[in-house]
PDB file of C-alpha atoms in Angstrom:
ATOM      1  CA  UNK Q   1     -10.025  21.777 -16.677  1.00 40.00           C
ATOM      2  CA  UNK Q   2      -9.819  18.520 -18.556  1.00 45.00           C
ATOM      3  CA  UNK Q   3      -6.921  17.313 -16.396  1.00 42.00           C
ATOM      4  CA  UNK Q   4      -9.553  16.902 -13.639  1.00 38.00           C
ATOM      5  CA  UNK Q   5     -10.937  14.034 -15.690  1.00 36.00           C
ATOM      6  CA  UNK Q   6      -7.797  11.924 -15.472  1.00 38.00           C
ATOM      7  CA  UNK Q   7      -9.117   9.047 -13.430  1.00 29.00           C
ATOM      8  CA  UNK Q   8      -5.938   8.036 -11.654  1.00 32.00           C
ATOM      9  CA  UNK Q   9      -4.668  11.492 -10.813  1.00 30.00           C
ATOM     10  CA  UNK Q  10      -6.744  12.141  -7.679  1.00 31.00           C
ATOM     11  CA  UNK Q  11      -6.243  15.211  -5.527  1.00 29.00           C
ATOM     12  CA  UNK Q  12      -2.471  15.080  -5.783  1.00 33.00           C
ATOM     13  CA  UNK Q  13       0.038  13.223  -7.924  1.00 36.00           C
ATOM     14  CA  UNK Q  14       1.655  11.405  -5.025  1.00 34.00           C
ATOM     15  CA  UNK Q  15      -1.491   9.641  -3.884  1.00 38.00           C
ATOM     16  CA  UNK Q  16      -2.361   8.817  -7.483  1.00 38.00           C
ATOM     17  CA  UNK Q  17       0.990   7.131  -7.894  1.00 36.00           C
ATOM     18  CA  UNK Q  18       0.450   5.185  -4.693  1.00 36.00           C
ATOM     19  CA  UNK Q  19      -2.940   3.883  -5.832  1.00 35.00           C
ATOM     20  CA  UNK Q  20      -1.543   2.749  -9.141  1.00 42.00           C
ATOM     21  CA  UNK Q  21       1.342   0.823  -7.624  1.00 41.00           C
ATOM     22  CA  UNK Q  22      -0.861  -0.730  -4.967  1.00 36.00           C
ATOM     23  CA  UNK Q  23      -3.075  -2.002  -7.768  1.00 36.00           C
ATOM     24  CA  UNK Q  24      -0.218  -4.344  -8.630  1.00 42.00           C
ATOM     25  CA  UNK Q  25       0.731  -5.280  -5.093  1.00 43.00           C
ATOM     26  CA  UNK Q  26      -1.748  -8.146  -4.726  1.00 35.00           C
ATOM     27  CA  UNK Q  27      -0.146  -9.950  -7.655  1.00 39.00           C
ATOM     28  CA  UNK Q  28       3.275  -8.948  -6.466  1.00 44.00           C
ATOM     29  CA  UNK Q  29       2.741 -10.221  -2.937  1.00 41.00           C
ATOM     30  CA  UNK Q  30       1.316 -13.486  -4.210  1.00 38.00           C
ATOM     31  CA  UNK Q  31       4.252 -14.079  -6.514  1.00 43.00           C
ATOM     32  CA  UNK Q  32       6.706 -13.158  -3.790  1.00 43.00           C
ATOM     33  CA  UNK Q  33       5.115 -15.574  -1.352  1.00 40.00           C
ATOM     34  CA  UNK Q  34       5.323 -18.296  -3.949  1.00 38.00           C
ATOM     35  CA  UNK Q  35       9.064 -17.744  -4.219  1.00 45.00           C
ATOM     36  CA  UNK Q  36      11.887 -18.545  -1.854  1.00 42.00           C
ATOM     37  CA  UNK Q  37      10.399 -18.161   1.585  1.00 37.00           C
ATOM     38  CA  UNK Q  38      13.746 -17.503   3.237  1.00 37.00           C
ATOM     39  CA  UNK Q  39      14.885 -14.799   0.853  1.00 77.00           C
ATOM     40  CA  UNK Q  40      15.508 -11.607   2.815  1.00 82.00           C
ATOM     41  CA  UNK Q  41      14.805  -9.399  -0.203  1.00 87.00           C
ATOM     42  CA  UNK Q  42      11.388 -10.959  -0.755  1.00 88.00           C
ATOM     43  CA  UNK Q  43      10.613 -10.653   2.929  1.00 91.00           C
ATOM     44  CA  UNK Q  44      11.527  -6.961   2.952  1.00 93.00           C
ATOM     45  CA  UNK Q  45       9.409  -6.440  -0.153  1.00 92.00           C
ATOM     46  CA  UNK Q  46       6.395  -8.146   1.416  1.00 92.00           C
ATOM     47  CA  UNK Q  47       6.860  -6.111   4.573  1.00 94.00           C
ATOM     48  CA  UNK Q  48       7.078  -2.905   2.572  1.00 93.00           C
ATOM     49  CA  UNK Q  49       3.874  -3.770   0.733  1.00 92.00           C
ATOM     50  CA  UNK Q  50       2.037  -4.436   3.994  1.00 93.00           C
ATOM     51  CA  UNK Q  51       3.206  -1.158   5.509  1.00 94.00           C
ATOM     52  CA  UNK Q  52       2.413   0.777   2.340  1.00 93.00           C
ATOM     53  CA  UNK Q  53      -1.153  -0.518   2.217  1.00 90.00           C
ATOM     54  CA  UNK Q  54      -1.512   0.258   5.936  1.00 93.00           C
ATOM     55  CA  UNK Q  55      -0.396   3.852   5.310  1.00 92.00           C
ATOM     56  CA  UNK Q  56       2.922   3.608   7.173  1.00 95.00           C
ATOM     57  CA  UNK Q  57       4.973   5.388   4.519  1.00 94.00           C
ATOM     58  CA  UNK Q  58       8.145   5.784   6.564  1.00 95.00           C
ATOM     59  CA  UNK Q  59       8.083   2.106   7.481  1.00 96.00           C
ATOM     60  CA  UNK Q  60       7.457   1.151   3.858  1.00 95.00           C
ATOM     61  CA  UNK Q  61      10.349   3.306   2.692  1.00 96.00           C
ATOM     62  CA  UNK Q  62      12.687   1.623   5.165  1.00 96.00           C
ATOM     63  CA  UNK Q  63      11.506  -1.827   4.069  1.00 96.00           C
ATOM     64  CA  UNK Q  64      11.953  -1.099   0.356  1.00 95.00           C
ATOM     65  CA  UNK Q  65      15.401   0.351   0.969  1.00 96.00           C
ATOM     66  CA  UNK Q  66      16.207  -2.805   2.944  1.00 95.00           C
ATOM     67  CA  UNK Q  67      14.985  -4.885   0.007  1.00 94.00           C
ATOM     68  CA  UNK Q  68      17.362  -3.039  -2.307  1.00 94.00           C
ATOM     69  CA  UNK Q  69      20.262  -3.816   0.007  1.00 93.00           C
ATOM     70  CA  UNK Q  70      19.667  -7.488  -0.788  1.00 92.00           C
ATOM     71  CA  UNK Q  71      18.664  -7.028  -4.431  1.00 91.00           C
ATOM     72  CA  UNK Q  72      19.707  -3.679  -5.864  1.00 91.00           C
ATOM     73  CA  UNK Q  73      17.956  -4.420  -9.151  1.00 91.00           C
ATOM     74  CA  UNK Q  74      14.534  -5.373  -7.806  1.00 92.00           C
ATOM     75  CA  UNK Q  75      12.135  -3.585 -10.143  1.00 93.00           C
ATOM     76  CA  UNK Q  76       9.253  -3.850  -7.677  1.00 92.00           C
ATOM     77  CA  UNK Q  77      11.256  -2.365  -4.815  1.00 94.00           C
ATOM     78  CA  UNK Q  78      12.633   0.404  -7.040  1.00 95.00           C
ATOM     79  CA  UNK Q  79       9.198   1.346  -8.357  1.00 93.00           C
ATOM     80  CA  UNK Q  80       7.432   1.133  -5.006  1.00 94.00           C
ATOM     81  CA  UNK Q  81      10.199   3.101  -3.296  1.00 95.00           C
ATOM     82  CA  UNK Q  82       9.703   5.831  -5.893  1.00 95.00           C
ATOM     83  CA  UNK Q  83       5.994   5.968  -5.105  1.00 93.00           C
ATOM     84  CA  UNK Q  84       6.615   6.078  -1.350  1.00 94.00           C
ATOM     85  CA  UNK Q  85       9.017   8.984  -1.865  1.00 95.00           C
ATOM     86  CA  UNK Q  86       6.363  10.861  -3.813  1.00 94.00           C
ATOM     87  CA  UNK Q  87       3.765  10.241  -1.132  1.00 93.00           C
ATOM     88  CA  UNK Q  88       6.151  11.438   1.559  1.00 93.00           C
ATOM     89  CA  UNK Q  89       7.031  14.522  -0.496  1.00 91.00           C
ATOM     90  CA  UNK Q  90       3.487  15.782  -0.003  1.00 87.00           C
ATOM     91  CA  UNK Q  91       4.416  16.360   3.652  1.00 86.00           C
ATOM     92  CA  UNK Q  92       7.911  17.785   3.025  1.00 84.00           C
ATOM     93  CA  UNK Q  93       9.188  21.307   2.510  1.00 86.00           C
ATOM     94  CA  UNK Q  94       9.683  22.515  -1.057  1.00 85.00           C
ATOM     95  CA  UNK Q  95      13.371  21.637  -1.278  1.00 86.00           C
ATOM     96  CA  UNK Q  96      12.975  18.110   0.088  1.00 89.00           C
ATOM     97  CA  UNK Q  97       9.904  17.524  -2.072  1.00 91.00           C
ATOM     98  CA  UNK Q  98      11.772  18.557  -5.217  1.00 92.00           C
ATOM     99  CA  UNK Q  99      14.644  16.214  -4.377  1.00 94.00           C
ATOM    100  CA  UNK Q 100      12.194  13.360  -3.720  1.00 93.00           C
ATOM    101  CA  UNK Q 101      10.584  13.943  -7.106  1.00 94.00           C
ATOM    102  CA  UNK Q 102      13.966  13.888  -8.845  1.00 95.00           C
ATOM    103  CA  UNK Q 103      14.930  10.643  -7.123  1.00 96.00           C
ATOM    104  CA  UNK Q 104      11.552   9.069  -7.885  1.00 96.00           C
ATOM    105  CA  UNK Q 105      11.934  10.027 -11.539  1.00 97.00           C
ATOM    106  CA  UNK Q 106      15.352   8.363 -11.690  1.00 97.00           C
ATOM    107  CA  UNK Q 107      13.992   5.215 -10.078  1.00 96.00           C
ATOM    108  CA  UNK Q 108      11.044   4.983 -12.485  1.00 96.00           C
ATOM    109  CA  UNK Q 109      13.327   5.557 -15.467  1.00 97.00           C
ATOM    110  CA  UNK Q 110      15.631   2.811 -14.284  1.00 96.00           C
ATOM    111  CA  UNK Q 111      12.737   0.356 -14.039  1.00 95.00           C
ATOM    112  CA  UNK Q 112      11.437   1.293 -17.491  1.00 95.00           C
ATOM    113  CA  UNK Q 113      14.936   0.976 -18.940  1.00 94.00           C
ATOM    114  CA  UNK Q 114      15.184  -2.596 -17.695  1.00 92.00           C
ATOM    115  CA  UNK Q 115      11.501  -3.511 -18.143  1.00 92.00           C
ATOM    116  CA  UNK Q 116      10.107  -1.731 -21.226  1.00 91.00           C
ATOM    117  CA  UNK Q 117       6.382  -1.069 -21.456  1.00 90.00           C
ATOM    118  CA  UNK Q 118       6.055  -3.391 -24.449  1.00 83.00           C
ATOM    119  CA  UNK Q 119       7.990  -6.258 -22.853  1.00 77.00           C
ATOM    120  CA  UNK Q 120       6.127  -9.588 -22.794  1.00 67.00           C
ATOM    121  CA  UNK Q 121       3.806  -9.665 -19.822  1.00 60.00           C
ATOM    122  CA  UNK Q 122       3.907  -5.912 -19.194  1.00 64.00           C
ATOM    123  CA  UNK Q 123       3.619  -5.582 -15.431  1.00 82.00           C
ATOM    124  CA  UNK Q 124       6.061  -3.494 -13.447  1.00 88.00           C
ATOM    125  CA  UNK Q 125       7.435  -1.650 -16.477  1.00 91.00           C
ATOM    126  CA  UNK Q 126       3.996  -0.446 -17.503  1.00 90.00           C
ATOM    127  CA  UNK Q 127       3.166   0.634 -13.940  1.00 91.00           C
ATOM    128  CA  UNK Q 128       6.457   2.517 -13.638  1.00 93.00           C
ATOM    129  CA  UNK Q 129       5.781   4.183 -16.997  1.00 94.00           C
ATOM    130  CA  UNK Q 130       2.293   5.190 -15.854  1.00 93.00           C
ATOM    131  CA  UNK Q 131       3.621   6.730 -12.657  1.00 94.00           C
ATOM    132  CA  UNK Q 132       6.443   8.503 -14.496  1.00 96.00           C
ATOM    133  CA  UNK Q 133       3.846   9.905 -16.890  1.00 95.00           C
ATOM    134  CA  UNK Q 134       1.866  11.239 -13.909  1.00 94.00           C
ATOM    135  CA  UNK Q 135       5.023  12.878 -12.634  1.00 94.00           C
ATOM    136  CA  UNK Q 136       5.852  14.404 -16.016  1.00 95.00           C
ATOM    137  CA  UNK Q 137       2.321  15.666 -16.565  1.00 93.00           C
ATOM    138  CA  UNK Q 138       2.410  17.444 -13.236  1.00 91.00           C
ATOM    139  CA  UNK Q 139       5.489  19.371 -14.403  1.00 92.00           C
ATOM    140  CA  UNK Q 140       3.099  21.264 -16.714  1.00 91.00           C
ATOM    141  CA  UNK Q 141       5.732  22.122 -19.301  1.00 95.00           C
ATOM    142  CA  UNK Q 142       5.348  21.350 -23.019  1.00 94.00           C
ATOM    143  CA  UNK Q 143       8.339  18.986 -23.067  1.00 96.00           C
ATOM    144  CA  UNK Q 144       7.271  17.063 -19.963  1.00 96.00           C
ATOM    145  CA  UNK Q 145       3.647  16.903 -21.117  1.00 95.00           C
ATOM    146  CA  UNK Q 146       4.734  15.556 -24.501  1.00 96.00           C
ATOM    147  CA  UNK Q 147       6.745  12.837 -22.748  1.00 97.00           C
ATOM    148  CA  UNK Q 148       3.747  11.986 -20.558  1.00 96.00           C
ATOM    149  CA  UNK Q 149       1.612  11.619 -23.686  1.00 95.00           C
ATOM    150  CA  UNK Q 150       4.221   9.345 -25.268  1.00 96.00           C
ATOM    151  CA  UNK Q 151       4.300   7.132 -22.163  1.00 95.00           C
ATOM    152  CA  UNK Q 152       0.514   6.899 -21.900  1.00 94.00           C
ATOM    153  CA  UNK Q 153       0.308   6.187 -25.633  1.00 93.00           C
ATOM    154  CA  UNK Q 154       2.816   3.344 -25.330  1.00 93.00           C
ATOM    155  CA  UNK Q 155       0.796   1.852 -22.469  1.00 91.00           C
ATOM    156  CA  UNK Q 156      -2.473   2.149 -24.404  1.00 90.00           C
ATOM    157  CA  UNK Q 157      -1.041   0.713 -27.626  1.00 89.00           C
ATOM    158  CA  UNK Q 158       0.603  -2.210 -25.848  1.00 88.00           C
ATOM    159  CA  UNK Q 159      -2.441  -2.892 -23.688  1.00 83.00           C
ATOM    160  CA  UNK Q 160      -4.744  -2.718 -26.719  1.00 80.00           C
ATOM    161  CA  UNK Q 161      -2.712  -5.424 -28.453  1.00 78.00           C
ATOM    162  CA  UNK Q 162      -2.780  -7.633 -25.346  1.00 75.00           C
ATOM    163  CA  UNK Q 163      -6.472  -7.257 -24.549  1.00 72.00           C
ATOM    164  CA  UNK Q 164      -8.132  -7.385 -27.976  1.00 70.00           C
ATOM    165  CA  UNK Q 165      -8.851  -3.683 -28.024  1.00 68.00           C
ATOM    166  CA  UNK Q 166      -9.687  -3.040 -24.352  1.00 73.00           C
ATOM    167  CA  UNK Q 167      -6.839  -0.985 -22.862  1.00 78.00           C
ATOM    168  CA  UNK Q 168      -6.884   0.234 -19.268  1.00 81.00           C
ATOM    169  CA  UNK Q 169      -9.184   3.215 -19.060  1.00 85.00           C
ATOM    170  CA  UNK Q 170      -7.101   5.247 -16.624  1.00 87.00           C
ATOM    171  CA  UNK Q 171      -4.329   5.376 -19.230  1.00 89.00           C
ATOM    172  CA  UNK Q 172      -6.854   6.344 -21.905  1.00 90.00           C
ATOM    173  CA  UNK Q 173      -8.225   9.139 -19.717  1.00 91.00           C
ATOM    174  CA  UNK Q 174      -4.793  10.469 -18.847  1.00 92.00           C
ATOM    175  CA  UNK Q 175      -3.720  10.304 -22.499  1.00 93.00           C
ATOM    176  CA  UNK Q 176      -6.796  12.361 -23.359  1.00 92.00           C
ATOM    177  CA  UNK Q 177      -5.877  14.833 -20.609  1.00 91.00           C
ATOM    178  CA  UNK Q 178      -2.290  15.408 -21.717  1.00 92.00           C
ATOM    179  CA  UNK Q 179      -3.344  15.498 -25.391  1.00 92.00           C
ATOM    180  CA  UNK Q 180      -5.762  18.268 -24.458  1.00 90.00           C
ATOM    181  CA  UNK Q 181      -3.008  20.046 -22.514  1.00 90.00           C
ATOM    182  CA  UNK Q 182      -0.843  20.156 -25.652  1.00 91.00           C
ATOM    183  CA  UNK Q 183      -3.682  21.911 -27.529  1.00 85.00           C
ATOM    184  CA  UNK Q 184      -2.680  20.269 -30.800  1.00 83.00           C
ATOM    185  CA  UNK Q 185      -5.216  17.481 -31.431  1.00 88.00           C
ATOM    186  CA  UNK Q 186      -8.634  18.335 -29.960  1.00 88.00           C
ATOM    187  CA  UNK Q 187     -10.393  15.633 -31.959  1.00 89.00           C
ATOM    188  CA  UNK Q 188      -7.985  12.962 -30.697  1.00 91.00           C
ATOM    189  CA  UNK Q 189      -8.468  14.170 -27.110  1.00 91.00           C
ATOM    190  CA  UNK Q 190     -12.237  13.891 -27.584  1.00 91.00           C
ATOM    191  CA  UNK Q 191     -11.997  10.374 -29.052  1.00 91.00           C
ATOM    192  CA  UNK Q 192      -9.689   9.182 -26.287  1.00 91.00           C
ATOM    193  CA  UNK Q 193     -11.911  10.572 -23.546  1.00 91.00           C
ATOM    194  CA  UNK Q 194     -15.007   9.038 -25.134  1.00 91.00           C
ATOM    195  CA  UNK Q 195     -13.224   5.677 -25.281  1.00 89.00           C
ATOM    196  CA  UNK Q 196     -12.195   5.999 -21.613  1.00 89.00           C
ATOM    197  CA  UNK Q 197     -15.798   6.691 -20.616  1.00 89.00           C
ATOM    198  CA  UNK Q 198     -17.016   3.660 -22.546  1.00 87.00           C
ATOM    199  CA  UNK Q 199     -14.360   1.491 -20.917  1.00 84.00           C
ATOM    200  CA  UNK Q 200     -15.220   2.823 -17.476  1.00 82.00           C
ATOM    201  CA  UNK Q 201     -18.946   2.343 -17.927  1.00 83.00           C
ATOM    202  CA  UNK Q 202     -18.311  -1.249 -18.916  1.00 79.00           C
ATOM    203  CA  UNK Q 203     -15.804  -1.936 -16.136  1.00 66.00           C
ATOM    204  CA  UNK Q 204     -18.253  -3.947 -14.025  1.00 53.00           C
ATOM    205  CA  UNK Q 205     -20.576  -5.210 -16.748  1.00 58.00           C
ATOM    206  CA  UNK Q 206     -19.231  -8.740 -16.406  1.00 51.00           C
ATOM    207  CA  UNK Q 207     -20.490  -9.094 -12.836  1.00 50.00           C
ATOM    208  CA  UNK Q 208     -23.434  -8.255 -10.633  1.00 44.00           C
ATOM    209  CA  UNK Q 209     -21.488  -6.101  -8.164  1.00 50.00           C
ATOM    210  CA  UNK Q 210     -22.460  -2.420  -8.090  1.00 53.00           C
ATOM    211  CA  UNK Q 211     -20.014   0.145  -9.432  1.00 53.00           C
ATOM    212  CA  UNK Q 212     -17.593   1.057  -6.667  1.00 61.00           C
ATOM    213  CA  UNK Q 213     -17.498   4.562  -5.241  1.00 64.00           C
ATOM    214  CA  UNK Q 214     -14.018   5.151  -6.668  1.00 72.00           C
ATOM    215  CA  UNK Q 215     -15.109   4.092 -10.158  1.00 75.00           C
ATOM    216  CA  UNK Q 216     -18.242   6.240  -9.944  1.00 80.00           C
ATOM    217  CA  UNK Q 217     -16.177   9.233  -8.845  1.00 83.00           C
ATOM    218  CA  UNK Q 218     -13.698   8.669 -11.662  1.00 83.00           C
ATOM    219  CA  UNK Q 219     -16.517   8.444 -14.202  1.00 84.00           C
ATOM    220  CA  UNK Q 220     -17.999  11.675 -12.899  1.00 87.00           C
ATOM    221  CA  UNK Q 221     -14.640  13.374 -13.471  1.00 87.00           C
ATOM    222  CA  UNK Q 222     -14.502  11.965 -16.985  1.00 89.00           C
ATOM    223  CA  UNK Q 223     -17.942  13.335 -17.809  1.00 90.00           C
ATOM    224  CA  UNK Q 224     -16.968  16.736 -16.383  1.00 89.00           C
ATOM    225  CA  UNK Q 225     -13.861  16.610 -18.530  1.00 88.00           C
ATOM    226  CA  UNK Q 226     -15.967  15.848 -21.582  1.00 89.00           C
ATOM    227  CA  UNK Q 227     -18.128  18.855 -20.790  1.00 88.00           C
ATOM    228  CA  UNK Q 228     -15.034  21.043 -20.508  1.00 86.00           C
ATOM    229  CA  UNK Q 229     -13.700  19.758 -23.803  1.00 85.00           C
ATOM    230  CA  UNK Q 230     -16.996  20.380 -25.594  1.00 85.00           C
ATOM    231  CA  UNK Q 231     -17.275  23.864 -24.088  1.00 84.00           C
ATOM    232  CA  UNK Q 232     -13.837  24.701 -25.472  1.00 82.00           C
ATOM    233  CA  UNK Q 233     -14.473  22.982 -28.812  1.00 75.00           C
ATOM    234  CA  UNK Q 234     -13.555  24.769 -32.016  1.00 70.00           C
ATOM    235  CA  UNK Q 235     -14.462  24.095 -35.629  1.00 65.00           C
ATOM    236  CA  UNK Q 236     -12.335  20.924 -35.851  1.00 64.00           C
ATOM    237  CA  UNK Q 237     -14.412  19.180 -33.197  1.00 64.00           C
ATOM    238  CA  UNK Q 238     -17.794  20.604 -34.099  1.00 62.00           C
ATOM    239  CA  UNK Q 239     -17.696  20.230 -37.893  1.00 57.00           C
ATOM    240  CA  UNK Q 240     -20.088  17.582 -39.308  1.00 55.00           C
TER     241      UNK Q 240
END
């Protein structure tokens, strides 16, 4: 299925969400360290980040909850706590996992409400929107999928304006995936996926480093997704 091509989705939604948030943690940790060194909220946030990267999800959850005790509106702690809850839900029974997903959704929505995707500088709002879109897409209902598409589209449009036409390719790929899932615009899904592949292929063109294993794996999924899309293509996609 084309959803296999979504580069940030991985084997399960929870781990995909974790990877996306961690992608912002280096900047986050640096900015936190540059702030007030004695601030307990910042310290709890830094500790949570360290534990999260190390794979100690329970410890990270405790640290992020501690952070929110000092700063209940910390967007980074709210968003990262949501992602920890999703990761932990993969090891919970069905009832606890469903509750974790509901709480994570509320946390992401709170962050987006206070830090819109198109706010100057983007950052945590865009990451929360991306992770909420992953969560919605995994619901696999028409309404949730449509919301996921709207979130990915907002990220792509905003990122395109900020980067002179070079939006993040994971958002492009996931937008292609949910567009395909809606079965309404096959040509748009094809164009989005082609753009994601071009962005991915050019990801490391600026340097001499070889393409990383994760990027190569993601690209392979994108090409498989393109094959699936072409195999399912109707007259709209195949007409000259």
